Amino acid sequence: MSAPTPGADALVTLTHLTLDWPDGTRVLDDVSGSFGHGRTGLVGFNGSGKTTLLRLMAGELTPTSGAVHVAGTVATLPQQLGLDTTRTVAEALGMAPVLSAISAIEAGSLDQANFDAAEGRWGIEAEALSALAALGLLAGPELLDRQLGALSGGEVVTVGLAALQLQRADVALLDEPTNNLDRASRERLVAAVDAWPTQRSLVVVSHDTELLEHVDRVVEVHGRELRSFDGPWSVYRAAIDAEQQAAADAVQAAEQDLRRQKRDRIEAELKLAGRQRIADRDSASKRAPRIVMKTWGMQAEKSAAKHRDIHDDRLQRAESSLADAEARVREDRWVRIELPATRVPAGRTVLTLRLVGPDEVTAAPLRDVVVRGPERIALTGPNGAGKTTLLREVLGLPTRVEPVARLVGHIDEVGHLPQRIELDDDLTILETVRAAAPTVPPQQVRASLARFLFRGALAERRVAGLSGGERFRVALARVLLADPAPQLVVLDEPTNSLDVESVDQLIDALSAYEGALLVVSHDEDFLCRLGLTRRWEIRDGRLGETPVTALP
């Protein structure tokens, strides 16, 4: 592991890079490093500056000081691609001007500008459709005229990937490409990353550990450092774990040494105090001439001062060693909480659904799907299958289309964590959580918030100033600490946009949760860590059940 330093094969070089926002907030401070050929995963906590680095590399931001040098062309796949819903697929692929020029020429135009635009690119339509097909999006030329708003999240990302391939840029930048992708789309993305030309550079900002297993190196943004680890995510994680274990051992050794030095300092003071008492007694009894006694006293004071200096120096060194060791240990970020009020008896009916339409094979009557006790259920299926629609039906919310099953009934204590977290920015963390538990004493809520890593004065921070990961933790605390406590929690793609640390914290909290859980997610690693008891799948408009061990 090392700081990524500029080299002969570097395609992107960062030199003493500093960036301040207009309000004076420093985002990056004197960062230097480089990105070479091949595939690089860029990781770090939410708010650490990963997306900002990509925007600097793309030329979208100008550093406050320092420089970014890119050897060649740059293409980006931003997180917000799907938000520009009015753009057509052709525009997103960067080929709209060429298609327009070809169309004008075919209509009889003799404008030289059109011929210049079309030169060497007469087959771009077929090339684009071929690139889309290779990524799993099979369609005819009419797709190019469709607006991005009419596509699914996975289809939008597929279009973005095809655009990167068509541009053949020297450096491609991907920002959280797996967000909102279903399983099939994730697999196509991984295949595209695997096949990325080694002579070019691909930099991927992602918290998806499965995707990060397919990169050549991992670069971590931590604090104000940029560090490189050769190998995929598992190599990086093992290196960090080993480093943190060594740091924890160093802290323990430094604490022991500090205690020893403090003990030795006290013992030294006791000895000096004993000598002083003897000296005072000798002086009072005039055991020696006064001038001799004075000389002895001066010598004793010098000896005592030297003795104290030695122990003070040892004590300061021990304190300094402890501070250095503690600085190498990353802050404890584990959520440790107990939620006994969420416990559901094994036989209690939590949720009942009735499938819509008779069984097409047996023409049997409608069947009920029943959830009893603290079951943990994953709801899977391709994008657009109706997963979120079914969750809205479970929650009693209006749906725009017919769900695959209708709600018969559920327990009253239901918590919901939607894809899009909405919090009142004007409230404090404490006020936000207390709004869901108004009868619980403030001190009890404070104690629980400390378990969610909002300790002491942090609970008084306003939501507006929180990072994405902190906002998620507040939303999670609001659900799990509600009064009455939820005995059924519904989660819709909870890991989207979360860094690895926040996903771990979510797992910690859900491990303490003792009620029933219904979660929609395409993140198979996350689902495997939940301890699932059932797996539901929506496919072709029908709700079915698959074995827990089966991958979709």
Coordinates of C-alpha atoms in Angstrom, one line a residue:
M1 CA 0.0 0.0 0.0
S2 CA 1.2 3.5 -0.8
A3 CA 0.3 7.0 -1.7
P4 CA -0.3 6.9 -5.5
T5 CA 2.6 8.9 -6.9
P6 CA 2.9 10.2 -10.4
G7 CA 4.6 7.8 -12.9
A8 CA 5.5 7.5 -16.5
D9 CA 2.3 5.5 -17.2
A10 CA 0.0 7.9 -15.3
L11 CA -3.0 9.1 -17.3
V12 CA -4.3 11.4 -14.5
T13 CA -1.9 13.2 -12.3
L14 CA -2.9 15.3 -9.2
T15 CA -0.3 17.7 -7.9
H16 CA -0.8 19.4 -4.5
L17 CA -4.5 19.6 -5.1
T18 CA -6.6 21.8 -2.8
L19 CA -10.2 22.7 -3.2
D20 CA -12.4 25.0 -1.0
W21 CA -16.1 25.6 -1.5
P22 CA -17.3 29.2 -1.7
D23 CA -18.2 29.1 2.0
G24 CA -14.6 28.3 2.9
T25 CA -15.1 24.6 3.6
R26 CA -12.0 22.7 2.6
V27 CA -12.9 19.5 0.7
L28 CA -9.4 18.4 -0.4
D29 CA -6.1 19.6 1.1
D30 CA -2.8 19.2 -0.7
V31 CA -3.6 15.9 -2.4
S32 CA -1.1 14.4 -4.8
G33 CA -1.3 11.1 -6.7
S34 CA -2.0 9.5 -10.0
F35 CA -4.3 7.1 -11.8
G36 CA -2.7 4.8 -14.4
H37 CA -3.9 2.3 -17.0
G38 CA -6.5 -0.3 -16.1
R39 CA -9.3 -0.4 -13.6
T40 CA -9.2 1.6 -10.3
G41 CA -11.8 1.6 -7.6
L42 CA -12.0 4.9 -5.7
V43 CA -13.4 4.4 -2.2
G44 CA -13.9 6.3 1.0
F45 CA -16.6 7.4 3.4
N46 CA -19.5 9.5 2.2
G47 CA -18.3 13.1 2.1
S48 CA -14.6 12.2 1.8
G49 CA -14.4 13.9 -1.6
K50 CA -14.6 11.0 -4.1
T51 CA -17.2 12.6 -6.4
T52 CA -15.3 15.9 -6.1
L53 CA -12.1 14.2 -7.3
L54 CA -14.0 12.9 -10.3
R55 CA -15.4 16.3 -11.2
L56 CA -11.9 17.8 -10.9
M57 CA -10.5 15.1 -13.3
A58 CA -13.4 15.8 -15.7
G59 CA -12.7 19.5 -15.7
E60 CA -16.0 20.3 -14.2
L61 CA -14.4 22.0 -11.2
T62 CA -11.3 24.2 -10.9
P63 CA -9.0 23.5 -7.9
T64 CA -8.3 26.4 -5.4
S65 CA -4.6 25.5 -5.8
G66 CA -2.6 22.7 -7.3
A67 CA -3.2 21.1 -10.7
V68 CA -4.9 18.2 -12.4
H69 CA -3.2 16.9 -15.6
V70 CA -5.0 14.4 -17.8
A71 CA -3.1 12.7 -20.6
G72 CA -5.8 12.4 -23.2
T73 CA -9.6 12.6 -23.3
V74 CA -12.1 12.1 -20.5
A75 CA -15.6 10.7 -20.5
T76 CA -17.9 10.5 -17.5
L77 CA -20.9 8.5 -16.3
P78 CA -22.4 10.7 -13.6
Q79 CA -24.8 9.7 -10.9
Q80 CA -27.4 12.2 -12.1
L81 CA -27.6 10.9 -15.7
G82 CA -31.1 9.6 -15.3
L83 CA -32.3 12.9 -13.8
D84 CA -32.1 14.7 -17.2
T85 CA -35.3 13.0 -18.3
T86 CA -35.9 15.0 -21.5
R87 CA -32.7 14.0 -23.2
T88 CA -33.0 11.4 -25.9
V89 CA -30.9 8.2 -25.9
A90 CA -29.1 9.6 -29.0
E91 CA -28.2 12.8 -27.1
A92 CA -27.0 10.8 -24.1
L93 CA -24.8 8.7 -26.5
G94 CA -23.3 11.9 -27.9
M95 CA -24.4 11.0 -31.4
A96 CA -27.4 13.3 -32.0
P97 CA -25.5 15.9 -34.0
V98 CA -24.1 13.1 -36.3
L99 CA -27.5 11.5 -36.8
S100 CA -28.9 14.9 -37.5
A101 CA -26.2 15.6 -40.1
I102 CA -26.7 12.2 -41.8
S103 CA -30.5 12.7 -41.8
A104 CA -30.0 16.1 -43.5
I105 CA -27.7 14.7 -46.1
E106 CA -30.1 11.9 -46.9
A107 CA -32.8 14.6 -47.3
G108 CA -30.7 16.3 -50.0
S109 CA -28.6 18.8 -48.0
L110 CA -25.3 19.8 -49.6
D111 CA -24.1 21.8 -46.5
Q112 CA -20.4 21.0 -46.0
A113 CA -20.9 21.2 -42.2
N114 CA -23.1 18.2 -42.3
F115 CA -20.6 16.2 -44.4
D116 CA -17.8 17.2 -42.0
A117 CA -19.9 16.0 -39.0
A118 CA -20.7 12.7 -40.7
E119 CA -17.3 12.0 -42.0
G120 CA -16.1 8.6 -40.9
R121 CA -19.2 8.0 -38.8
W122 CA -21.8 6.8 -41.3
G123 CA -22.3 3.6 -39.4
I124 CA -22.7 5.2 -36.0
E125 CA -26.3 4.1 -35.6
A126 CA -25.5 0.4 -36.1
E127 CA -22.4 0.8 -33.9
A128 CA -24.5 2.4 -31.1
L129 CA -27.2 -0.3 -31.2
S130 CA -24.5 -3.0 -31.2
A131 CA -22.8 -1.5 -28.2
L132 CA -26.2 -1.3 -26.4
A133 CA -27.0 -5.0 -27.4
A134 CA -23.6 -6.1 -26.0
L135 CA -24.6 -4.6 -22.7
G136 CA -28.0 -6.4 -22.7
L137 CA -30.2 -3.6 -24.1
L138 CA -31.7 -5.1 -27.3
A139 CA -33.7 -2.6 -29.4
G140 CA -34.2 -1.1 -32.8
P141 CA -33.4 2.4 -34.1
E142 CA -36.5 3.8 -32.4
L143 CA -34.7 3.5 -29.1
L144 CA -32.4 6.3 -30.0
D145 CA -35.4 8.7 -30.1
R146 CA -36.7 7.7 -26.7
Q147 CA -36.2 10.1 -23.7
L148 CA -34.2 8.9 -20.8
G149 CA -37.2 9.5 -18.5
A150 CA -39.0 6.6 -20.3
L151 CA -36.2 4.1 -19.4
S152 CA -35.6 2.2 -16.2
G153 CA -32.6 3.0 -14.0
G154 CA -30.7 0.0 -15.3
E155 CA -31.4 1.0 -18.9
V156 CA -30.2 4.5 -18.3
V157 CA -26.9 3.2 -16.8
T158 CA -26.6 0.9 -19.8
V159 CA -26.9 3.9 -22.2
G160 CA -24.3 5.7 -20.2
L161 CA -21.9 2.8 -20.4
A162 CA -22.4 2.5 -24.2
A163 CA -21.7 6.2 -24.5
L164 CA -18.4 5.8 -22.7
Q165 CA -17.5 2.9 -25.0
L166 CA -18.5 4.9 -28.1
Q167 CA -16.4 7.9 -27.1
R168 CA -13.3 5.7 -26.6
A169 CA -11.9 8.2 -24.1
D170 CA -8.5 7.6 -22.6
V171 CA -10.0 8.1 -19.1
A172 CA -13.5 6.9 -18.2
L173 CA -15.0 8.0 -14.9
L174 CA -17.9 6.2 -13.3
D175 CA -19.7 7.5 -10.2
E176 CA -21.8 4.9 -8.3
P177 CA -22.8 3.0 -11.5
T178 CA -24.7 0.2 -9.7
N179 CA -27.2 2.5 -7.9
N180 CA -30.8 1.4 -9.0
L181 CA -29.5 -1.5 -11.1
D182 CA -31.3 -4.9 -10.9
R183 CA -29.3 -8.1 -10.7
A184 CA -29.1 -8.6 -14.5
S185 CA -28.0 -5.0 -15.1
R186 CA -25.3 -5.4 -12.4
E187 CA -23.9 -8.5 -14.1
R188 CA -23.7 -6.7 -17.4
L189 CA -21.9 -3.8 -15.8
V190 CA -19.4 -6.1 -14.2
A191 CA -18.9 -7.8 -17.5
A192 CA -18.2 -4.4 -19.1
V193 CA -15.7 -3.5 -16.4
D194 CA -14.0 -6.9 -16.9
A195 CA -13.7 -6.2 -20.6
W196 CA -12.4 -2.7 -20.3
P197 CA -9.4 -2.1 -22.5
T198 CA -6.2 -2.2 -20.4
Q199 CA -4.5 0.5 -22.4
R200 CA -7.1 3.0 -21.1
S201 CA -8.0 4.1 -17.5
L202 CA -11.3 3.4 -15.8
V203 CA -11.9 5.0 -12.4
V204 CA -15.0 3.8 -10.6
V205 CA -16.4 5.4 -7.5
S206 CA -18.4 2.7 -5.8
H207 CA -19.5 1.2 -2.5
D208 CA -20.5 -2.0 -4.2
T209 CA -18.0 -4.5 -2.9
E210 CA -19.0 -7.1 -5.5
L211 CA -18.1 -4.6 -8.3
L212 CA -14.9 -3.6 -6.5
E213 CA -13.7 -7.2 -6.7
H214 CA -13.2 -6.6 -10.5
V215 CA -10.8 -3.7 -10.3
D216 CA -7.0 -3.9 -10.5
R217 CA -6.3 -1.6 -7.6
V218 CA -8.2 0.3 -4.9
V219 CA -7.4 4.0 -4.1
E220 CA -8.8 5.2 -0.8
V221 CA -9.7 8.8 0.1
H222 CA -9.2 8.9 3.9
G223 CA -9.1 12.2 5.7
R224 CA -6.7 14.2 3.5
E225 CA -4.8 11.2 2.2
L226 CA -5.0 9.4 -1.1
R227 CA -3.6 5.8 -0.7
S228 CA -3.3 3.0 -3.3
F229 CA -3.6 -0.7 -2.7
D230 CA -2.7 -3.2 -5.5
G231 CA -5.5 -5.7 -5.9
P232 CA -9.3 -5.7 -5.6
W233 CA -11.5 -4.9 -2.6
S234 CA -10.8 -8.0 -0.6
V235 CA -7.0 -7.2 -0.7
Y236 CA -7.7 -3.6 0.3
R237 CA -10.0 -4.7 3.2
A238 CA -7.5 -7.3 4.5
A239 CA -4.8 -4.6 4.5
I240 CA -6.9 -2.1 6.3
D241 CA -8.0 -4.8 8.9
A242 CA -4.4 -5.8 9.5
E243 CA -3.3 -2.2 9.8
Q244 CA -6.1 -1.4 12.3
Q245 CA -5.3 -4.5 14.4
A246 CA -1.7 -3.4 14.6
A247 CA -2.9 0.1 15.5
A248 CA -5.2 -1.2 18.2
D249 CA -2.3 -3.3 19.6
A250 CA -0.1 -0.3 19.6
V251 CA -2.7 1.7 21.5
Q252 CA -2.9 -1.1 24.1
A253 CA 0.9 -1.2 24.5
A254 CA 1.1 2.6 24.7
E255 CA -1.7 2.7 27.3
Q256 CA 0.2 0.1 29.4
D257 CA 3.4 2.1 29.1
L258 CA 1.6 5.3 30.1
R259 CA 0.2 3.7 33.2
R260 CA 3.6 2.4 34.1
Q261 CA 5.2 5.8 33.6
K262 CA 2.5 7.5 35.7
R263 CA 3.0 4.9 38.4
D264 CA 6.8 5.3 38.3
R265 CA 6.4 9.1 38.5
I266 CA 4.2 8.8 41.7
E267 CA 6.7 6.4 43.2
A268 CA 9.5 8.8 42.4
E269 CA 7.7 11.7 44.1
L270 CA 7.1 9.5 47.2
K271 CA 10.8 8.8 47.4
L272 CA 11.7 12.4 46.9
A273 CA 9.2 13.4 49.6
G274 CA 10.7 10.8 52.0
R275 CA 14.2 12.2 51.4
Q276 CA 12.9 15.7 52.0
R277 CA 11.5 14.6 55.3
I278 CA 14.8 13.1 56.4
A279 CA 16.6 16.3 55.3
D280 CA 14.2 18.5 57.2
R281 CA 14.7 16.3 60.3
D282 CA 18.5 16.5 60.0
S283 CA 18.3 20.2 59.6
A284 CA 16.1 20.6 62.7
S285 CA 18.5 18.4 64.7
K286 CA 21.6 20.3 63.4
R287 CA 23.3 17.0 62.6
A288 CA 25.9 18.9 60.5
P289 CA 27.2 22.5 60.3
R290 CA 24.8 24.9 58.7
I291 CA 27.0 25.5 55.6
V292 CA 27.3 21.7 55.0
M293 CA 23.6 21.3 55.5
K294 CA 23.0 24.0 52.9
T295 CA 25.3 22.4 50.4
W296 CA 23.5 19.1 50.9
G297 CA 20.2 20.8 50.4
M298 CA 21.3 22.3 47.1
Q299 CA 22.6 19.0 45.9
A300 CA 19.4 17.3 46.9
E301 CA 17.3 19.9 45.0
K302 CA 19.4 19.4 41.9
S303 CA 19.1 15.7 42.1
A304 CA 15.4 15.9 42.7
A305 CA 14.9 18.2 39.8
K306 CA 16.9 15.9 37.5
H307 CA 14.9 12.9 38.8
R308 CA 11.6 14.7 38.1
D309 CA 12.8 15.8 34.6
I310 CA 13.7 12.2 33.7
H311 CA 10.3 10.9 34.8
D312 CA 8.5 13.9 33.2
D313 CA 10.3 13.2 29.9
R314 CA 9.3 9.5 30.0
L315 CA 5.8 10.5 30.8
Q316 CA 5.6 13.0 27.9
R317 CA 7.0 10.4 25.5
A318 CA 4.5 7.8 26.7
E319 CA 1.6 10.3 26.2
S320 CA 3.0 11.3 22.8
S321 CA 3.2 7.6 21.8
L322 CA -0.3 7.0 22.9
A323 CA -1.6 10.0 20.9
D324 CA 0.3 8.8 17.8
A325 CA -1.1 5.2 18.2
E326 CA -4.7 6.5 18.7
A327 CA -4.4 8.7 15.6
R328 CA -3.8 5.6 13.5
V329 CA -7.0 3.9 14.8
R330 CA -10.0 4.8 12.8
E331 CA -13.0 6.0 14.9
D332 CA -15.2 3.3 16.3
R333 CA -18.1 3.4 13.9
W334 CA -20.1 0.3 14.9
V335 CA -23.8 0.7 15.9
R336 CA -24.4 -1.3 19.1
I337 CA -28.0 -1.1 20.2
E338 CA -30.6 -3.3 21.9
L339 CA -34.2 -3.2 20.6
P340 CA -36.2 -5.6 22.8
A341 CA -39.5 -3.6 22.2
T342 CA -39.4 -4.7 18.5
R343 CA -39.6 -8.4 19.5
V344 CA -42.4 -10.3 17.7
P345 CA -43.7 -13.7 19.1
A346 CA -43.0 -16.5 16.7
G347 CA -46.7 -17.3 16.1
R348 CA -48.0 -13.8 15.7
T349 CA -49.3 -12.9 12.2
V350 CA -47.5 -9.9 11.0
L351 CA -48.6 -9.5 7.4
T352 CA -51.2 -11.2 5.1
L353 CA -51.3 -10.6 1.3
R354 CA -53.7 -12.1 -1.2
L355 CA -52.3 -12.8 -4.7
V356 CA -54.1 -11.1 -7.5
G357 CA -55.7 -13.5 -10.0
P358 CA -56.0 -17.3 -9.8
D359 CA -53.1 -19.6 -10.3
E360 CA -52.6 -19.9 -14.1
V361 CA -51.6 -23.6 -13.9
T362 CA -54.2 -25.1 -11.5
A363 CA -56.9 -22.4 -11.8
A364 CA -57.0 -22.6 -8.0
P365 CA -58.7 -20.0 -5.8
L366 CA -56.8 -17.0 -4.6
R367 CA -54.1 -17.8 -2.1
D368 CA -53.0 -15.9 0.9
V369 CA -49.3 -15.2 1.6
V370 CA -48.8 -15.0 5.4
V371 CA -45.8 -13.7 7.4
R372 CA -45.6 -14.9 11.0
G373 CA -43.1 -13.9 13.7
P374 CA -39.7 -12.3 13.1
E375 CA -39.3 -13.5 9.5
R376 CA -36.7 -11.8 7.3
I377 CA -37.9 -11.6 3.7
A378 CA -36.1 -10.4 0.6
L379 CA -38.3 -9.1 -2.3
T380 CA -36.4 -9.4 -5.5
G381 CA -37.0 -9.2 -9.3
P382 CA -35.9 -7.1 -12.3
N383 CA -36.4 -3.3 -12.4
G384 CA -40.0 -2.5 -13.3
A385 CA -41.4 -5.8 -12.1
G386 CA -43.5 -4.1 -9.3
K387 CA -41.5 -4.4 -6.2
T388 CA -41.9 -0.9 -5.0
T389 CA -45.6 -1.1 -5.9
L390 CA -46.0 -4.1 -3.7
L391 CA -44.2 -2.3 -0.8
R392 CA -46.6 0.6 -1.2
E393 CA -49.5 -1.8 -1.0
V394 CA -48.1 -3.3 2.2
L395 CA -47.8 0.2 3.7
G396 CA -51.3 1.1 2.7
L397 CA -50.1 3.8 0.2
P398 CA -51.8 4.5 -3.1
T399 CA -50.4 2.7 -6.1
R400 CA -50.5 3.8 -9.8
V401 CA -50.7 0.2 -11.1
E402 CA -52.2 -3.0 -9.9
P403 CA -49.9 -4.7 -7.4
V404 CA -49.2 -8.5 -7.7
A405 CA -50.9 -9.0 -4.3
R406 CA -53.4 -7.1 -2.3
L407 CA -53.0 -6.2 1.4
V408 CA -55.4 -8.2 3.6
G409 CA -53.9 -6.9 6.9
H410 CA -50.8 -6.3 9.0
I411 CA -49.9 -5.4 12.5
D412 CA -50.2 -1.7 13.5
E413 CA -46.5 -1.2 14.3
V414 CA -44.9 -0.8 10.9
G415 CA -41.7 1.2 10.1
H416 CA -40.7 2.3 6.7
L417 CA -37.3 3.4 5.3
P418 CA -37.8 4.6 1.7
Q419 CA -35.3 4.9 -1.0
R420 CA -35.3 8.6 -0.8
I421 CA -34.6 9.9 2.8
E422 CA -36.6 13.0 3.6
L423 CA -35.8 14.9 6.8
D424 CA -36.6 18.3 8.1
D425 CA -33.3 20.2 7.8
D426 CA -34.3 22.8 10.4
L427 CA -34.6 20.2 13.2
T428 CA -31.9 18.8 15.3
I429 CA -31.1 15.1 15.4
L430 CA -32.7 14.7 18.8
E431 CA -35.9 16.6 17.7
T432 CA -36.1 14.4 14.5
V433 CA -36.0 11.2 16.4
R434 CA -38.2 12.4 19.3
A435 CA -40.9 13.3 16.7
A436 CA -41.4 9.6 16.2
A437 CA -41.2 8.9 20.0
P438 CA -42.8 12.0 21.6
T439 CA -43.6 10.2 24.9
V440 CA -40.1 8.9 25.5
P441 CA -38.0 11.0 27.9
P442 CA -35.3 13.1 26.1
Q443 CA -32.5 11.5 28.1
Q444 CA -33.6 8.0 27.1
V445 CA -33.6 9.1 23.4
R446 CA -30.2 10.7 23.9
A447 CA -28.8 7.4 25.3
S448 CA -30.2 5.5 22.3
L449 CA -28.8 8.1 19.9
A450 CA -25.4 7.5 21.4
R451 CA -25.7 3.9 20.3
F452 CA -26.3 5.3 16.8
L453 CA -23.0 7.2 17.1
F454 CA -24.6 10.5 17.9
R455 CA -23.0 11.0 21.3
G456 CA -23.3 14.0 23.6
A457 CA -23.5 17.3 21.9
L458 CA -23.8 15.6 18.5
A459 CA -27.4 15.0 19.1
E460 CA -28.0 18.8 19.0
R461 CA -26.6 19.1 15.5
R462 CA -29.1 20.3 12.8
V463 CA -29.9 17.9 10.1
A464 CA -29.0 20.4 7.4
G465 CA -25.3 20.1 8.3
L466 CA -25.1 16.3 8.2
S467 CA -23.4 14.1 5.6
G468 CA -25.3 11.6 3.6
G469 CA -24.2 8.7 5.9
E470 CA -25.2 10.7 9.0
R471 CA -28.6 11.5 7.5
F472 CA -29.2 7.9 6.8
R473 CA -28.3 7.0 10.4
V474 CA -30.8 9.6 11.7
A475 CA -33.5 8.2 9.4
L476 CA -32.7 4.6 10.6
A477 CA -32.8 5.7 14.2
R478 CA -36.1 7.5 13.7
V479 CA -37.6 4.2 12.4
L480 CA -36.1 1.8 14.9
L481 CA -36.5 4.0 18.0
A482 CA -40.1 5.0 17.3
D483 CA -42.7 4.6 20.0
P484 CA -44.6 2.3 19.6
A485 CA -41.6 0.2 18.4
P486 CA -42.0 -1.2 14.9
Q487 CA -42.6 -5.0 14.6
L488 CA -42.5 -4.9 10.8
V489 CA -40.0 -2.8 9.0
V490 CA -40.1 -2.3 5.2
L491 CA -36.9 -1.2 3.4
D492 CA -36.7 -0.2 -0.2
E493 CA -33.2 -0.4 -1.7
P494 CA -31.6 0.8 1.6
T495 CA -28.0 0.4 0.4
N496 CA -28.3 2.7 -2.6
S497 CA -25.8 5.6 -2.2
L498 CA -24.5 4.2 1.1
D499 CA -20.7 3.8 1.7
V500 CA -19.4 0.5 3.0
E501 CA -19.3 1.8 6.5
S502 CA -23.0 2.9 6.5
V503 CA -24.0 -0.5 5.1
D504 CA -22.1 -2.2 8.0
Q505 CA -23.9 0.1 10.4
L506 CA -27.3 -0.8 8.8
I507 CA -26.4 -4.5 9.3
D508 CA -25.5 -3.8 12.9
A509 CA -28.8 -2.1 13.6
L510 CA -30.9 -4.7 11.8
S511 CA -29.0 -7.5 13.7
A512 CA -30.4 -5.9 16.9
Y513 CA -33.9 -5.6 15.4
E514 CA -36.1 -8.4 16.6
G515 CA -39.2 -7.9 14.4
A516 CA -40.2 -8.9 10.9
L517 CA -38.3 -7.5 8.0
L518 CA -39.3 -7.0 4.3
V519 CA -36.5 -5.6 2.2
V520 CA -36.2 -4.8 -1.5
S521 CA -32.6 -4.9 -2.7
H522 CA -30.4 -5.9 -5.6
D523 CA -27.3 -6.0 -3.4
E524 CA -26.8 -9.7 -2.9
D525 CA -24.0 -9.3 -0.5
F526 CA -26.2 -7.2 1.8
L527 CA -29.1 -9.7 1.6
C528 CA -26.8 -12.6 2.5
R529 CA -25.7 -10.8 5.6
L530 CA -29.3 -10.2 6.8
G531 CA -30.0 -13.8 7.8
L532 CA -32.9 -14.2 5.4
T533 CA -35.6 -16.7 6.2
R534 CA -37.6 -16.3 2.9
R535 CA -37.0 -14.9 -0.5
W536 CA -39.9 -13.6 -2.7
E537 CA -39.5 -12.8 -6.3
I538 CA -41.7 -10.9 -8.7
R539 CA -41.4 -12.0 -12.3
D540 CA -43.7 -11.7 -15.3
G541 CA -46.3 -10.0 -13.1
R542 CA -46.5 -12.8 -10.5
L543 CA -45.2 -13.1 -6.9
G544 CA -43.4 -16.4 -6.2
E545 CA -41.1 -17.8 -3.6
T546 CA -37.6 -19.2 -4.2
P547 CA -35.2 -21.0 -1.8
V548 CA -33.2 -18.7 0.4
T549 CA -30.0 -20.2 -0.8
A550 CA -30.8 -19.6 -4.5
L551 CA -29.3 -16.6 -6.3
P552 CA -31.6 -14.7 -8.6

